[in-house]
Amino acid sequence: LFLTHKMHFWLVSAPPEGGSTEETWKSLQRSLGELSTNYKMKIPDLRVGTLDSLMQLSDDLDRVDRFVEGTVHRIEKELKDNAQGGTAVEPSIDGAPIDRFLTSFDWDQARYPIKSTLSELVTMIQDLTMRTDEELKAKLLDFNTIKSSLSQWDRKGTGSLNSRSLTEYVKKEHFIASEKLVSIFCAVPKFALKEFLEEYENFGTFTTDKAKINGVVPRSAKMVTQDAEYDLVRVVVFKAAEEEFKLKAREARATVRDFTFVEGQDEKDKSEI
């Protein structure tokens, strides 16, 4: 293993000089001088097999090598893309930093028994990489699901009353609903509030067999909450006049919020996050 001054790792396999691996090592050390820092990788003697098996393995290795390299690059990419605070988590192997793992490499005989053939060892590496790839996909799916949920929660919890979630503001006493009545929540701009409160009782009517009836419950407007731009007003309306009321409320520059009160929904949303 050669480590250059630019922190590039090179894996080099060299034939033994005169049958001695130690002589090859000394020769490389003399030739390279200060060009690199060199480390020996402890590779045991493996079962080579027949020439036919090596020829077949040569074809398989090219395919497996591309797959393993692709998986490693995907892991590295995800670590960088999903870095918290702009600082990527440094990749590691079995808990060790990559440079330490490579410079102190030792063959894992428990995971890759040296009694196995080369073909069997390649299959083991491929199977482990496939499991890692599947685990990565599953974790990314979970991560993106949680990330999406957090984004939705952030959107619900920020912004003005014309768009943010109302669950933390609307209480049981604000919500009136029956077979014939419905509560409508309007985010009214502050500059339009006075006119809205003066006119809202005329925003809807409905007709029965006997007469035309005002569809808005008189004096049912109730201030729920407010922010810097809007006041959230609850109005109780007959269901028969609901759509007309919503139309005229929008014409009065109010944002009609579609909202149904569910007791405990605010706590449920928080616990899910």
mmCIF file of C-alpha atoms in Angstrom:
data_model
loop_
_atom_site.group_PDB
_atom_site.id
_atom_site.type_symbol
_atom_site.label_atom_id
_atom_site.label_comp_id
_atom_site.label_asym_id
_atom_site.label_seq_id
_atom_site.Cartn_x
_atom_site.Cartn_y
_atom_site.Cartn_z
ATOM 1 C CA LEU A 1 0.000 0.000 0.000
ATOM 2 C CA PHE A 2 1.542 3.316 -1.106
ATOM 3 C CA LEU A 3 0.391 6.652 0.323
ATOM 4 C CA THR A 4 1.457 9.638 -1.805
ATOM 5 C CA HIS A 5 1.979 13.176 -0.524
ATOM 6 C CA LYS A 6 -1.388 14.147 -1.982
ATOM 7 C CA MET A 7 -3.106 11.585 0.264
ATOM 8 C CA HIS A 8 -3.842 9.223 -2.614
ATOM 9 C CA PHE A 9 -3.752 5.525 -1.836
ATOM 10 C CA TRP A 10 -2.329 3.079 -4.373
ATOM 11 C CA LEU A 11 -2.717 -0.679 -4.024
ATOM 12 C CA VAL A 12 0.278 -2.343 -5.693
ATOM 13 C CA SER A 13 0.919 -6.026 -6.198
ATOM 14 C CA ALA A 14 4.531 -6.892 -7.161
ATOM 15 C CA PRO A 15 6.126 -10.298 -7.870
ATOM 16 C CA PRO A 16 8.783 -11.450 -5.376
ATOM 17 C CA GLU A 17 12.377 -10.852 -6.470
ATOM 18 C CA GLY A 18 14.222 -14.173 -6.440
ATOM 19 C CA GLY A 19 11.302 -15.720 -4.616
ATOM 20 C CA SER A 20 11.600 -13.325 -1.657
ATOM 21 C CA THR A 21 8.792 -10.892 -0.843
ATOM 22 C CA GLU A 22 11.096 -9.134 1.620
ATOM 23 C CA GLU A 23 13.619 -8.337 -1.131
ATOM 24 C CA THR A 24 10.808 -6.914 -3.272
ATOM 25 C CA TRP A 25 9.741 -4.716 -0.367
ATOM 26 C CA LYS A 26 13.287 -3.411 0.208
ATOM 27 C CA SER A 27 13.715 -2.720 -3.498
ATOM 28 C CA LEU A 28 10.488 -0.714 -3.641
ATOM 29 C CA GLN A 29 11.457 1.261 -0.558
ATOM 30 C CA ARG A 30 14.817 2.192 -2.114
ATOM 31 C CA SER A 31 13.279 3.076 -5.500
ATOM 32 C CA LEU A 32 10.454 5.246 -4.193
ATOM 33 C CA GLY A 33 12.480 7.179 -1.643
ATOM 34 C CA GLU A 34 10.429 10.124 -0.363
ATOM 35 C CA LEU A 35 7.802 9.932 -3.096
ATOM 36 C CA SER A 36 5.416 8.043 -0.840
ATOM 37 C CA THR A 37 4.881 6.454 2.561
ATOM 38 C CA ASN A 38 4.595 2.693 2.156
ATOM 39 C CA TYR A 39 2.801 0.037 4.183
ATOM 40 C CA LYS A 40 2.642 -3.713 3.941
ATOM 41 C CA MET A 41 -0.822 -5.255 3.666
ATOM 42 C CA LYS A 42 -1.095 -8.572 5.459
ATOM 43 C CA ILE A 43 -2.662 -10.797 2.810
ATOM 44 C CA PRO A 44 -2.615 -14.528 3.659
ATOM 45 C CA ASP A 45 -1.884 -17.244 1.111
ATOM 46 C CA LEU A 46 -5.217 -17.912 -0.569
ATOM 47 C CA ARG A 47 -6.464 -20.952 -2.475
ATOM 48 C CA VAL A 48 -5.771 -20.098 -6.096
ATOM 49 C CA GLY A 49 -7.504 -23.037 -7.798
ATOM 50 C CA THR A 50 -7.221 -24.087 -11.423
ATOM 51 C CA LEU A 51 -6.422 -21.925 -14.425
ATOM 52 C CA ASP A 52 -9.990 -22.345 -15.702
ATOM 53 C CA SER A 53 -11.413 -21.113 -12.410
ATOM 54 C CA LEU A 54 -9.067 -18.111 -12.494
ATOM 55 C CA MET A 55 -10.151 -17.253 -16.040
ATOM 56 C CA GLN A 56 -13.812 -17.384 -14.997
ATOM 57 C CA LEU A 57 -13.063 -15.395 -11.858
ATOM 58 C CA SER A 58 -11.332 -12.692 -13.917
ATOM 59 C CA ASP A 59 -14.605 -12.019 -15.755
ATOM 60 C CA ASP A 60 -16.632 -12.032 -12.521
ATOM 61 C CA LEU A 61 -14.204 -9.722 -10.712
ATOM 62 C CA ASP A 62 -14.698 -6.924 -13.224
ATOM 63 C CA ARG A 63 -18.455 -6.945 -12.665
ATOM 64 C CA VAL A 64 -18.207 -7.296 -8.871
ATOM 65 C CA ASP A 65 -15.559 -4.584 -8.688
ATOM 66 C CA ARG A 66 -17.818 -2.074 -10.462
ATOM 67 C CA PHE A 67 -20.723 -2.965 -8.171
ATOM 68 C CA VAL A 68 -18.660 -2.622 -4.975
ATOM 69 C CA GLU A 69 -17.128 0.663 -6.133
ATOM 70 C CA GLY A 70 -20.554 2.028 -7.061
ATOM 71 C CA THR A 71 -21.977 1.135 -3.634
ATOM 72 C CA VAL A 72 -19.039 2.747 -1.811
ATOM 73 C CA HIS A 73 -19.400 5.943 -3.842
ATOM 74 C CA ARG A 74 -23.159 6.068 -3.108
ATOM 75 C CA ILE A 75 -22.480 5.812 0.623
ATOM 76 C CA GLU A 76 -19.870 8.582 0.384
ATOM 77 C CA LYS A 77 -22.249 10.760 -1.656
ATOM 78 C CA GLU A 78 -25.100 10.362 0.836
ATOM 79 C CA LEU A 79 -22.809 11.228 3.737
ATOM 80 C CA LYS A 80 -21.830 14.448 1.957
ATOM 81 C CA ASP A 81 -25.322 15.333 0.685
ATOM 82 C CA ASN A 82 -26.939 14.851 4.095
ATOM 83 C CA ALA A 83 -24.203 16.467 6.159
ATOM 84 C CA GLN A 84 -25.500 18.292 9.217
ATOM 85 C CA GLY A 85 -24.332 21.882 9.534
ATOM 86 C CA GLY A 86 -22.350 21.599 6.312
ATOM 87 C CA THR A 87 -19.844 19.181 7.876
ATOM 88 C CA ALA A 88 -19.888 15.722 6.324
ATOM 89 C CA VAL A 89 -19.423 12.651 8.501
ATOM 90 C CA GLU A 90 -16.110 11.034 7.646
ATOM 91 C CA PRO A 91 -16.615 7.514 6.243
ATOM 92 C CA SER A 92 -15.250 4.677 8.365
ATOM 93 C CA ILE A 93 -14.787 0.917 8.075
ATOM 94 C CA ASP A 94 -15.806 -1.160 11.082
ATOM 95 C CA GLY A 95 -15.523 2.005 13.165
ATOM 96 C CA ALA A 96 -11.990 2.859 12.024
ATOM 97 C CA PRO A 97 -11.086 5.871 9.832
ATOM 98 C CA ILE A 98 -10.278 4.811 6.277
ATOM 99 C CA ASP A 99 -6.586 5.784 6.444
ATOM 100 C CA ARG A 100 -6.071 3.839 9.677
ATOM 101 C CA PHE A 101 -7.954 0.826 8.329
ATOM 102 C CA LEU A 102 -5.795 0.730 5.195
ATOM 103 C CA THR A 103 -2.436 1.368 6.815
ATOM 104 C CA SER A 104 -3.043 -1.275 9.491
ATOM 105 C CA PHE A 105 -4.995 -3.700 7.313
ATOM 106 C CA ASP A 106 -5.315 -7.242 8.592
ATOM 107 C CA TRP A 107 -7.267 -9.997 6.833
ATOM 108 C CA ASP A 108 -10.579 -10.751 8.579
ATOM 109 C CA GLN A 109 -10.438 -14.543 8.698
ATOM 110 C CA ALA A 110 -13.700 -14.798 10.652
ATOM 111 C CA ARG A 111 -15.572 -13.075 7.849
ATOM 112 C CA TYR A 112 -13.509 -14.399 4.943
ATOM 113 C CA PRO A 113 -11.988 -17.815 5.856
ATOM 114 C CA ILE A 114 -8.716 -18.452 4.036
ATOM 115 C CA LYS A 115 -9.781 -22.054 3.423
ATOM 116 C CA SER A 116 -12.416 -20.756 0.997
ATOM 117 C CA THR A 117 -11.644 -20.640 -2.705
ATOM 118 C CA LEU A 118 -11.129 -17.303 -4.439
ATOM 119 C CA SER A 119 -14.511 -17.701 -6.123
ATOM 120 C CA GLU A 120 -16.187 -18.265 -2.749
ATOM 121 C CA LEU A 121 -14.445 -15.219 -1.272
ATOM 122 C CA VAL A 122 -15.625 -13.027 -4.151
ATOM 123 C CA THR A 123 -19.183 -14.308 -3.626
ATOM 124 C CA MET A 124 -18.950 -13.451 0.093
ATOM 125 C CA ILE A 125 -17.772 -9.913 -0.710
ATOM 126 C CA GLN A 126 -20.531 -9.486 -3.291
ATOM 127 C CA ASP A 127 -23.214 -10.754 -0.870
ATOM 128 C CA LEU A 128 -22.004 -8.404 1.881
ATOM 129 C CA THR A 129 -22.007 -5.476 -0.540
ATOM 130 C CA MET A 130 -25.539 -6.318 -1.718
ATOM 131 C CA ARG A 131 -26.793 -6.390 1.888
ATOM 132 C CA THR A 132 -25.046 -3.079 2.540
ATOM 133 C CA ASP A 133 -26.628 -1.593 -0.586
ATOM 134 C CA GLU A 134 -30.107 -2.780 0.471
ATOM 135 C CA GLU A 135 -29.571 -1.449 3.987
ATOM 136 C CA LEU A 136 -28.482 1.900 2.542
ATOM 137 C CA LYS A 137 -31.647 2.106 0.414
ATOM 138 C CA ALA A 138 -33.855 1.250 3.422
ATOM 139 C CA LYS A 139 -32.151 3.835 5.641
ATOM 140 C CA LEU A 140 -32.386 6.488 2.927
ATOM 141 C CA LEU A 141 -36.108 5.771 2.588
ATOM 142 C CA ASP A 142 -36.585 6.153 6.356
ATOM 143 C CA PHE A 143 -34.401 9.275 6.403
ATOM 144 C CA ASN A 144 -36.279 10.946 3.554
ATOM 145 C CA THR A 145 -39.639 10.064 5.152
ATOM 146 C CA ILE A 146 -38.579 11.669 8.446
ATOM 147 C CA LYS A 147 -37.072 14.634 6.606
ATOM 148 C CA SER A 148 -40.328 15.149 4.697
ATOM 149 C CA SER A 149 -42.366 14.939 7.922
ATOM 150 C CA LEU A 150 -40.121 17.500 9.606
ATOM 151 C CA SER A 151 -40.406 19.826 6.618
ATOM 152 C CA GLN A 152 -44.194 19.560 6.708
ATOM 153 C CA TRP A 153 -44.193 20.251 10.437
ATOM 154 C CA ASP A 154 -41.920 23.264 9.956
ATOM 155 C CA ARG A 155 -44.258 24.623 7.283
ATOM 156 C CA LYS A 156 -47.231 24.095 9.574
ATOM 157 C CA GLY A 157 -45.499 25.820 12.459
ATOM 158 C CA THR A 158 -44.222 28.833 10.556
ATOM 159 C CA GLY A 159 -45.723 31.526 8.407
ATOM 160 C CA SER A 160 -48.800 33.644 8.924
ATOM 161 C CA LEU A 161 -52.224 32.537 10.088
ATOM 162 C CA ASN A 162 -53.393 32.344 6.491
ATOM 163 C CA SER A 163 -51.200 29.281 5.916
ATOM 164 C CA ARG A 164 -49.822 27.765 9.129
ATOM 165 C CA SER A 165 -51.417 24.932 11.093
ATOM 166 C CA LEU A 166 -54.304 25.956 13.355
ATOM 167 C CA THR A 167 -54.263 22.924 15.647
ATOM 168 C CA GLU A 168 -52.370 24.700 18.429
ATOM 169 C CA TYR A 169 -54.777 27.680 18.391
ATOM 170 C CA VAL A 170 -58.272 26.286 17.881
ATOM 171 C CA LYS A 171 -59.646 24.795 21.087
ATOM 172 C CA LYS A 172 -62.772 22.782 21.718
ATOM 173 C CA GLU A 173 -64.703 25.875 22.848
ATOM 174 C CA HIS A 174 -63.989 27.583 19.515
ATOM 175 C CA PHE A 175 -65.524 24.838 17.436
ATOM 176 C CA ILE A 176 -69.305 24.666 17.117
ATOM 177 C CA ALA A 177 -70.794 22.036 14.839
ATOM 178 C CA SER A 178 -74.124 20.250 14.601
ATOM 179 C CA GLU A 179 -76.428 18.733 12.032
ATOM 180 C CA LYS A 180 -77.193 22.197 10.631
ATOM 181 C CA LEU A 181 -74.330 24.423 11.832
ATOM 182 C CA VAL A 182 -70.644 24.608 10.936
ATOM 183 C CA SER A 183 -67.721 26.673 12.240
ATOM 184 C CA ILE A 184 -65.701 28.553 9.630
ATOM 185 C CA PHE A 185 -62.292 29.985 10.434
ATOM 186 C CA CYS A 186 -61.118 33.062 8.540
ATOM 187 C CA ALA A 187 -57.668 34.653 8.573
ATOM 188 C CA VAL A 188 -58.539 38.309 8.108
ATOM 189 C CA PRO A 189 -55.861 40.914 7.256
ATOM 190 C CA LYS A 190 -55.674 43.510 10.004
ATOM 191 C CA PHE A 191 -56.438 46.340 7.609
ATOM 192 C CA ALA A 192 -59.697 44.585 6.605
ATOM 193 C CA LEU A 193 -60.818 43.375 10.041
ATOM 194 C CA LYS A 194 -63.132 46.285 10.930
ATOM 195 C CA GLU A 195 -65.035 46.009 7.651
ATOM 196 C CA PHE A 196 -65.198 42.206 7.921
ATOM 197 C CA LEU A 197 -66.736 42.328 11.407
ATOM 198 C CA GLU A 198 -69.286 44.912 10.249
ATOM 199 C CA GLU A 199 -70.348 42.910 7.185
ATOM 200 C CA TYR A 200 -69.860 39.180 7.916
ATOM 201 C CA GLU A 201 -73.471 38.617 9.102
ATOM 202 C CA ASN A 202 -74.647 39.430 5.570
ATOM 203 C CA PHE A 203 -72.313 36.987 3.829
ATOM 204 C CA GLY A 204 -74.805 34.156 3.364
ATOM 205 C CA THR A 205 -78.492 33.321 3.063
ATOM 206 C CA PHE A 206 -80.571 30.264 2.266
ATOM 207 C CA THR A 207 -84.186 29.732 1.294
ATOM 208 C CA THR A 208 -86.777 27.474 2.906
ATOM 209 C CA ASP A 209 -90.348 26.752 1.860
ATOM 210 C CA LYS A 210 -91.485 29.721 3.898
ATOM 211 C CA ALA A 211 -88.795 32.417 3.650
ATOM 212 C CA LYS A 212 -85.323 33.527 2.840
ATOM 213 C CA ILE A 213 -83.180 33.223 5.966
ATOM 214 C CA ASN A 214 -79.898 34.809 6.997
ATOM 215 C CA GLY A 215 -77.359 31.956 6.971
ATOM 216 C CA VAL A 216 -74.919 33.452 9.481
ATOM 217 C CA VAL A 217 -75.489 33.130 13.219
ATOM 218 C CA PRO A 218 -75.629 36.727 14.544
ATOM 219 C CA ARG A 219 -72.713 37.858 16.734
ATOM 220 C CA SER A 220 -70.992 34.477 16.270
ATOM 221 C CA ALA A 221 -67.676 36.026 15.241
ATOM 222 C CA LYS A 222 -65.068 35.167 17.847
ATOM 223 C CA MET A 223 -61.421 36.193 17.858
ATOM 224 C CA VAL A 224 -59.305 33.020 18.227
ATOM 225 C CA THR A 225 -55.756 34.409 17.910
ATOM 226 C CA GLN A 226 -53.714 36.917 15.936
ATOM 227 C CA ASP A 227 -50.249 37.555 14.565
ATOM 228 C CA ALA A 228 -48.536 40.582 13.042
ATOM 229 C CA GLU A 229 -50.552 40.389 9.798
ATOM 230 C CA TYR A 230 -53.802 38.499 10.433
ATOM 231 C CA ASP A 231 -56.568 37.939 12.944
ATOM 232 C CA LEU A 232 -58.091 34.468 13.083
ATOM 233 C CA VAL A 233 -61.868 34.789 13.386
ATOM 234 C CA ARG A 234 -64.376 31.997 13.978
ATOM 235 C CA VAL A 235 -67.871 32.408 12.487
ATOM 236 C CA VAL A 236 -70.788 29.993 12.901
ATOM 237 C CA VAL A 237 -72.826 29.479 9.724
ATOM 238 C CA PHE A 238 -75.750 27.335 8.655
ATOM 239 C CA LYS A 239 -74.492 24.546 6.396
ATOM 240 C CA ALA A 240 -76.987 25.579 3.738
ATOM 241 C CA ALA A 241 -75.184 28.942 3.438
ATOM 242 C CA GLU A 242 -71.629 27.673 3.900
ATOM 243 C CA GLU A 243 -70.405 27.971 0.312
ATOM 244 C CA GLU A 244 -71.915 31.425 -0.184
ATOM 245 C CA PHE A 245 -70.327 32.628 3.056
ATOM 246 C CA LYS A 246 -66.893 31.351 1.990
ATOM 247 C CA LEU A 247 -67.193 33.071 -1.373
ATOM 248 C CA LYS A 248 -68.125 36.435 0.122
ATOM 249 C CA ALA A 249 -65.498 36.118 2.865
ATOM 250 C CA ARG A 250 -62.830 35.697 0.184
ATOM 251 C CA GLU A 251 -64.219 38.723 -1.629
ATOM 252 C CA ALA A 252 -63.748 40.602 1.657
ATOM 253 C CA ARG A 253 -60.019 39.669 1.462
ATOM 254 C CA ALA A 254 -60.211 36.982 4.156
ATOM 255 C CA THR A 255 -58.491 33.605 3.777
ATOM 256 C CA VAL A 256 -60.945 30.815 4.573
ATOM 257 C CA ARG A 257 -59.103 28.029 6.403
ATOM 258 C CA ASP A 258 -60.408 24.509 5.896
ATOM 259 C CA PHE A 259 -60.214 23.129 9.405
ATOM 260 C CA THR A 260 -61.966 20.438 11.405
ATOM 261 C CA PHE A 261 -61.327 20.271 15.125
ATOM 262 C CA VAL A 262 -60.051 16.927 16.423
ATOM 263 C CA GLU A 263 -59.471 16.821 20.155
ATOM 264 C CA GLY A 264 -55.847 16.038 21.022
ATOM 265 C CA GLN A 265 -54.644 16.517 17.428
ATOM 266 C CA ASP A 266 -52.039 19.102 18.433
ATOM 267 C CA GLU A 267 -50.432 16.749 20.972
ATOM 268 C CA LYS A 268 -50.647 13.876 18.505
ATOM 269 C CA ASP A 269 -48.829 15.878 15.817
ATOM 270 C CA LYS A 270 -46.070 16.833 18.258
ATOM 271 C CA SER A 271 -45.624 13.257 19.504
ATOM 272 C CA GLU A 272 -45.349 11.933 15.944
ATOM 273 C CA ILE A 273 -42.522 14.371 15.234
#
